[in-house]
Structure formats: C-alpha cells, structure tokens
Amino acid sequence: MVIYGVKDYQEMSRKAAGIISAQVILKPNSVLGLATGSTPVGAYQLLVDAYKKGDLDFSKVTSVNLDEYKGLSGEHDQSYRYFMNANLFNHVNIRKECTFVPNGLEEDGAKECARYDQLIESLGGVDLQLLGIGGNGHIGFNEPAGIFTKGTHMVTLTQETREANARFFSSIDEVPTHAYTMGVGNIMSARKVLLLASGSNKAQAIYDTIFGPIDPKVPASILQLHGDVTIIADKAAMALVQDKL
Ligand code: PGA
C-alpha cells in the first residue's frame, strides 16, 4: 500500500485528481471505476478544470460506477447516475454511452447483478477503481457482514448508512432501503485501487483498513491483499495511524 497523509480535503482532492489524470494520460482508453459521495467531489471538480484547460481528454474513457440505489431512476436527484452526470460526465467529453451505473429501476436483482458483472468483464476489467470509505469501513455498498461478497449484488442498507445519507433526502423515510453494488471481488479485480478519506469520522475505518485483521466486518480491510492500492487520507482521517507509519 502507498499511503499519503495530506493536510486537508483540498490536498486530498488535488493528489487524487493528479493520479486519475495520470491514468487517463498514460492510457487514454482506461476503464475508470468511479465512486459517489462527498469524498470524490473535489477531485471530480479538478478533473473538470483540467479538461476545460485542454489538459485532459476523456473521449476514449469508459467508466463503471460502484453502486446505485435500488428504486431510483437516473433522473432522481439523489440517484448516483444523476450525481455522476452533475459532478463529472456533463462537464467533460466522456461519451455518455460509455458511462455505466447499475440500473436502479431494474426490479429483478439477480438479472441486474449478472448483467453488471458481465459488463465489467466485457470491458476487460477496471484499470483504476476510485473508492470512498464509510465510517463503518464499507466500500461501495459492501456493508460490514459475515462474509465478503464477490460479485455485484443487492444489499439491504444498514441503518447507519441510511442515517449518514439522510442529509441528502427530505427525510430518512425517503432514503432507499436497498442498493445494487459491485462486490469486493469486483473491486479486488481492479488493476489499481485509489481510496480517499477525509474527516475524523473516517479515522477508525482507516486504521482498521490498514492495520486491522482482514475481516468482512470491515470490508475495506480486504484491500490489504491487493497489490496496488493507494490511500490518500487527510489529517483528521489519519489521526489514529499517523504515529504508526
Ligand atoms: P462520503 O461517503 O464520501 O459521503 O463520506 C463515502 C462512502 O460512504 O463510501
């Protein structure tokens, strides 16, 4: 693991955008695994800025997102498709038909999960997977569990995750109860992983990810077994590991 402790959210975002830019420059037809949430917004903004300056070209890039709420259409302003369009895709020259997010409106979970796994395979896998991390150590919507789930699957969201995301909805009752997510197997199959964390509520999860036992109760801990992981975490998120590195 390469671990960067940085000052704050801005520095985390700059470094992350630098790594994603390098990936796209070195391999213009990269398959980027993308993430939603507050964490990557700053990095996406910097990628948009770089594109507008003429420094980045997304015309050959393909993207696959980690997850999507079940039951929300891509037009719902809290869907992850909407988030990706608003924060990145609408502002760069990526071809929309080459951007993939699980289909939240597909009722048949088994069908949608099989389709998504097949899609990732048909793209030749993910070159660089960007990840945020939940305060409970989740990656994508792989919540703490008794086992690691390999492929794309449907999950019941924990109360903790629904409460954390309720700030984006008018009430917690509106937060969907289920989601589709890539499994840890999909994430581990990515050739490179870039995990970002900002804020003191991520400190325990970052400690457990780096130093804890590899345990499905902290899904991100499996990244210890990946050969090419970069973690960029700000001071607050690094609080429990700073002295140990
Ligand atoms: P956040 O979410 O970026 O909004 O903190 C990260 C996650 O839950 O994976």
CSV table of N, CA, C and O and ligand atoms in Angstrom, one decimal, residues 36-40 132-135 138-140 165 167-168 201-202, ligand 1:
chain,number,residue,atom,x,y,z
A,36,THR,N,-19.3,7.6,-5.8
A,36,THR,CA,-20.1,8.8,-5.4
A,36,THR,C,-19.8,9.2,-4.0
A,36,THR,O,-18.9,8.6,-3.3
A,37,GLY,N,-20.6,10.1,-3.4
A,37,GLY,CA,-20.4,10.6,-2.1
A,37,GLY,C,-19.7,11.9,-2.0
A,37,GLY,O,-19.3,12.4,-3.1
A,38,SER,N,-19.5,12.4,-0.8
A,38,SER,CA,-18.9,13.8,-0.7
A,38,SER,C,-17.4,13.7,-1.0
A,38,SER,O,-16.8,14.7,-1.5
A,39,THR,N,-16.8,12.6,-0.8
A,39,THR,CA,-15.4,12.5,-0.8
A,39,THR,C,-14.8,12.8,-2.2
A,39,THR,O,-13.8,13.6,-2.3
A,40,PRO,N,-15.3,12.2,-3.3
A,40,PRO,CA,-14.6,12.5,-4.6
A,40,PRO,C,-15.0,13.8,-5.3
A,40,PRO,O,-14.4,14.1,-6.4
A,132,GLY,N,-14.4,5.7,-2.0
A,132,GLY,CA,-14.5,6.4,-0.7
A,132,GLY,C,-14.6,5.3,0.4
A,132,GLY,O,-14.5,4.1,0.0
A,133,ILE,N,-14.8,5.6,1.6
A,133,ILE,CA,-14.9,4.6,2.6
A,133,ILE,C,-16.0,5.1,3.6
A,133,ILE,O,-16.0,6.3,4.0
A,134,GLY,N,-16.8,4.2,4.1
A,134,GLY,CA,-17.8,4.6,5.1
A,134,GLY,C,-17.2,4.6,6.5
A,134,GLY,O,-16.1,4.0,6.7
A,135,GLY,N,-17.8,5.3,7.4
A,135,GLY,CA,-17.3,5.3,8.7
A,135,GLY,C,-17.2,3.9,9.3
A,135,GLY,O,-16.5,3.6,10.3
A,138,HIS,N,-17.2,0.4,5.1
A,138,HIS,CA,-17.8,-0.1,3.8
A,138,HIS,C,-17.1,0.5,2.6
A,138,HIS,O,-16.6,1.6,2.7
A,139,ILE,N,-17.1,-0.3,1.5
A,139,ILE,CA,-16.6,0.2,0.2
A,139,ILE,C,-17.7,-0.1,-0.8
A,139,ILE,O,-18.3,-1.2,-0.8
A,140,GLY,N,-18.0,0.9,-1.6
A,140,GLY,CA,-19.3,0.7,-2.4
A,140,GLY,C,-20.4,0.6,-1.3
A,140,GLY,O,-20.3,1.3,-0.3
A,165,ASN,N,-26.7,9.0,5.0
A,165,ASN,CA,-27.1,9.6,3.7
A,165,ASN,C,-28.4,10.4,3.7
A,165,ASN,O,-28.8,11.0,2.7
A,167,ARG,N,-29.0,13.1,5.0
A,167,ARG,CA,-28.9,14.5,4.8
A,167,ARG,C,-29.2,14.9,3.4
A,167,ARG,O,-29.4,16.1,3.2
A,168,PHE,N,-29.2,14.0,2.5
A,168,PHE,CA,-29.4,14.4,1.1
A,168,PHE,C,-30.9,14.2,0.7
A,168,PHE,O,-31.3,14.6,-0.4
A,201,ASN,N,-14.5,11.2,11.2
A,201,ASN,CA,-15.4,10.1,11.2
A,201,ASN,C,-14.9,8.9,10.4
A,201,ASN,O,-15.5,7.8,10.5
A,202,LYS,N,-13.8,9.1,9.7
A,202,LYS,CA,-13.2,8.0,8.9
A,202,LYS,C,-12.0,7.4,9.6
A,202,LYS,O,-11.4,6.5,9.1
B,1,PGA,P1,-18.8,10.0,1.7
B,1,PGA,O1,-19.2,8.5,1.6
B,1,PGA,O2,-17.8,10.2,0.6
B,1,PGA,O3,-20.1,10.8,1.5
B,1,PGA,O4,-18.2,10.2,3.1
B,1,PGA,C1,-18.2,7.6,1.4
B,1,PGA,C2,-18.9,6.2,1.5
B,1,PGA,O5,-19.9,6.0,2.2
B,1,PGA,O6,-18.4,5.3,0.8
